[in-house]
Coordinates of C-alpha atoms in Angstrom, one line a residue:
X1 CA -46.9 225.0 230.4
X2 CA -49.1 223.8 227.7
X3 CA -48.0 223.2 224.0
X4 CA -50.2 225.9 222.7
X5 CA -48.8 228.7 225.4
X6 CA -45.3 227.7 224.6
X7 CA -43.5 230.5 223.4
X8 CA -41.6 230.4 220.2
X9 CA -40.0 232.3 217.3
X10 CA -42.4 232.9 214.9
X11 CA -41.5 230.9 211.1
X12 CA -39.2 228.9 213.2
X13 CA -39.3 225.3 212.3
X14 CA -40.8 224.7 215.3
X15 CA -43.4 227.3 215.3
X16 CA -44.5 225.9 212.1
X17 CA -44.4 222.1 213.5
X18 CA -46.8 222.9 216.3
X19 CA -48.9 224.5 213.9
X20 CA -49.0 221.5 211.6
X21 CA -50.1 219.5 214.7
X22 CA -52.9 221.9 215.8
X23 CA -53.7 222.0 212.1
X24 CA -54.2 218.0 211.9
X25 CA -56.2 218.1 215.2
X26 CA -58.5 221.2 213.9
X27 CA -58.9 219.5 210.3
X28 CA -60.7 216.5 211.8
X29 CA -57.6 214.3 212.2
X30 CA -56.3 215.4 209.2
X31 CA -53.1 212.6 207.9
X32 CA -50.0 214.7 208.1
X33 CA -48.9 213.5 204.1
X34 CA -51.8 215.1 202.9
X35 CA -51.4 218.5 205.5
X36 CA -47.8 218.9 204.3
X37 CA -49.3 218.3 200.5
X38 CA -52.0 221.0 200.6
X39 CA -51.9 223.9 198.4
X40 CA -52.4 227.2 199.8
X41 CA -55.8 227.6 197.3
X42 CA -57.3 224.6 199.4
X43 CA -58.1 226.9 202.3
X44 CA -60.8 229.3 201.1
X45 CA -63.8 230.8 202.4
X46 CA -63.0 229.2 205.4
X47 CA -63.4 225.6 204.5
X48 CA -60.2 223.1 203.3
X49 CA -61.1 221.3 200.2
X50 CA -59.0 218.0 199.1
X51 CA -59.4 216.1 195.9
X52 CA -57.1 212.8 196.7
X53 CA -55.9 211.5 193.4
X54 CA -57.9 207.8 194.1
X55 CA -60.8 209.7 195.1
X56 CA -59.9 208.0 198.3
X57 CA -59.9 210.3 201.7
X58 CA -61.4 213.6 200.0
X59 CA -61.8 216.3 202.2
X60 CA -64.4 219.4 202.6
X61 CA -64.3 220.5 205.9
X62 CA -65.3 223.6 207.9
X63 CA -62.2 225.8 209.2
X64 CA -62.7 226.5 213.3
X65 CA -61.5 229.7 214.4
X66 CA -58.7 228.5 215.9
X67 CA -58.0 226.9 212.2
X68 CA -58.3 230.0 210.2
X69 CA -56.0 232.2 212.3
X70 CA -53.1 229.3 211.4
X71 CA -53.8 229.2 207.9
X72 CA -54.1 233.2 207.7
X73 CA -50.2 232.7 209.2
X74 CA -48.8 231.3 206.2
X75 CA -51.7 231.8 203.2
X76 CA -50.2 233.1 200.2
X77 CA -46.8 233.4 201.2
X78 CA -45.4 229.8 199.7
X79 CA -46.9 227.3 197.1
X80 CA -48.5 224.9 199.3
X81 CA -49.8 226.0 203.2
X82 CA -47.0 225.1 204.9
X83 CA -43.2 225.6 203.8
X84 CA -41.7 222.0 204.5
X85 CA -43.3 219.7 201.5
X86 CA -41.1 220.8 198.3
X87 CA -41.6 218.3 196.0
X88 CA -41.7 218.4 191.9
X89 CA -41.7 215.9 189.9
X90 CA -39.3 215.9 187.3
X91 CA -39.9 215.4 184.1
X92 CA -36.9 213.1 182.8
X93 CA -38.2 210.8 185.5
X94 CA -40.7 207.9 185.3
X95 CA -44.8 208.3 187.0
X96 CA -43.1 205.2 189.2
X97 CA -39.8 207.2 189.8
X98 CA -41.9 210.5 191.0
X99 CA -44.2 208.5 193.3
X100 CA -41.0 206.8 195.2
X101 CA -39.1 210.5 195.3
X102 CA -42.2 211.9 196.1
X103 CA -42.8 209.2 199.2
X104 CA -39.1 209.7 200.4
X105 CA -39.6 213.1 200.7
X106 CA -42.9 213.1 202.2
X107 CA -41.6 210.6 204.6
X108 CA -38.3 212.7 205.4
X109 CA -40.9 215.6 206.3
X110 CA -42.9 214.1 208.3
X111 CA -39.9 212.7 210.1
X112 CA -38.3 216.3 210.1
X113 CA -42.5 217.3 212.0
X114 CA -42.1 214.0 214.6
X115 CA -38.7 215.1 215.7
X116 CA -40.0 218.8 216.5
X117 CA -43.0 217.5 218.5
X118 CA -40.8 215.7 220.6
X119 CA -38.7 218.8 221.6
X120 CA -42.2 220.4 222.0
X121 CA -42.7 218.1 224.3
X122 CA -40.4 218.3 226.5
X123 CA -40.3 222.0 226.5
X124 CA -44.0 221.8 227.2
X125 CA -43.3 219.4 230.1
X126 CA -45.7 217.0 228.3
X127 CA -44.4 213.5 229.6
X128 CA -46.1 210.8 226.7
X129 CA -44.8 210.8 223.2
X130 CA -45.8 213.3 221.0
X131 CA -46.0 212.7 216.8
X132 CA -48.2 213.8 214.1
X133 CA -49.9 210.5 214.7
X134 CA -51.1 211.6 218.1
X135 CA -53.3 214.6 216.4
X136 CA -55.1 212.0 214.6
X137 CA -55.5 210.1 217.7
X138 CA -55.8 213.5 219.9
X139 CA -59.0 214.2 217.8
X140 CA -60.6 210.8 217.5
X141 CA -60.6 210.5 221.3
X142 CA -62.6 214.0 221.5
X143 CA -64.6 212.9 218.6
X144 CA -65.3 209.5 220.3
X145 CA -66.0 211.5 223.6
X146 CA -68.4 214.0 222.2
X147 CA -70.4 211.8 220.0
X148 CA -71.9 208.7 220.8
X149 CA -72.4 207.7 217.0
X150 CA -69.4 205.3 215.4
X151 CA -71.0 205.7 212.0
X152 CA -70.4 209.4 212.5
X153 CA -67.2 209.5 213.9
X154 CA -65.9 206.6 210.7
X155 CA -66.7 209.6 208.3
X156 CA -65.2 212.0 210.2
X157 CA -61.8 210.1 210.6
X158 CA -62.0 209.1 206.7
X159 CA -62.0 205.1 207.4
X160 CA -63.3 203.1 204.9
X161 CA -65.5 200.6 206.7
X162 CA -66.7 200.4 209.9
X163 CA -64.5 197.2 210.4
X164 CA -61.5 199.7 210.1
X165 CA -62.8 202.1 212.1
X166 CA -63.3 199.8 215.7
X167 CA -60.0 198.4 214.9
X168 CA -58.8 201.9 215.1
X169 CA -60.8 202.6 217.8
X170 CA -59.5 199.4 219.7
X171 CA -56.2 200.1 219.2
X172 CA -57.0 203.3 221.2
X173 CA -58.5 202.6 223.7
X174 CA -55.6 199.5 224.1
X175 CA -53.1 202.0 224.3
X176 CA -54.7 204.7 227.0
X177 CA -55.4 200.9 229.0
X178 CA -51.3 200.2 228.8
X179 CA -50.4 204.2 228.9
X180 CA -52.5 203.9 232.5
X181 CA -50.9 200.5 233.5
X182 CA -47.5 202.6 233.4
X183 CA -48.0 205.1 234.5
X184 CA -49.5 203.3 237.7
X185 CA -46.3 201.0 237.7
X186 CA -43.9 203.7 237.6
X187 CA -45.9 207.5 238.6

């Protein structure tokens, strides 16, 4: 059965994990820290807008079909899309003391998404790891597949330079060599 055809409880945590990891594929690769960050008000008129405080990684990008029926799931009904990132700063603490709170906790959620996926996984019969990482990489292979343009698929994966981007790339392609080497030694 595939992950999408899986059936869960709806709101359970996760329903809302697999959503998060559609959501990261359908958002161009979309890093989970800033999925779990985004506001509800970012996702309207079917585009997802992100201002990154370094002005670093901004994001304007169309909503697929598939997209817009997840974020019509959960629009409106917490502060920020999703339900897991609760974070606020608090006042009686430092800009340096919010940051490092504010990095725990995103880290603690994403942990709390890479746990799910891998009981998604199994329940899925899916056999290779499964983490929010793998969206990223899930829809830079497509991306890399469908268009023959590295310039292209840099901007649409955010990387800074193009250096960054074939090192990226590499590391890909490196991994599907040694994911094939197993599964030659032991399938």
């Amino acid at each position: 059965m595939s992950l999408e055809n899986l059936e869960l409880e709806p709101d359970s945590l996760l329903f809302i994990c697999r959503d998060i990891f559609f959501m990261q594929i359908y958002l161009r690769g979309c890093r989970i820290g800033s999925l779990l960050k985004a506001y509800s008000h970012q996702f309207n008129e079917g585009r997802y807008g992100a201002i990154n405080s370094g002005g670093k990684n901004n994001v304007d990008s169309k909503l697929i079909p598939k997209a817009q029926v997840i974020v019509n799931r959960y629009i409106g009904k917490h502060d920020r899309l999703f339900p897991l990132f609760k974070f606020t700063e608090d006042p009686q603490k430092s800009e340096f003391e919010n940051r490092k709170e504010e990095f725990r906790h995103k880290h603690s959620c994403t942990a709390l998404v890479n746990n799910n996926l891998r009981v998604l996984a199994v329940k899925a019969g899916i056999k290779k790891p499964l983490s929010s990482h793998i969206a990223r990489h899930t829809f830079a292979r497509m991306a890399i597949d469908k268009i023959n343009n590295p310039m292209v698929t840099m901007e649409l994966l955010g990387h800074s330079s193009l250096a960054v981007h074939q090192q990226y790339l590499n590391d890909i392609r490196k991994e599907e060599v040694l994911d094939q080497a197993a599964d030659d030694i032991f399938g």
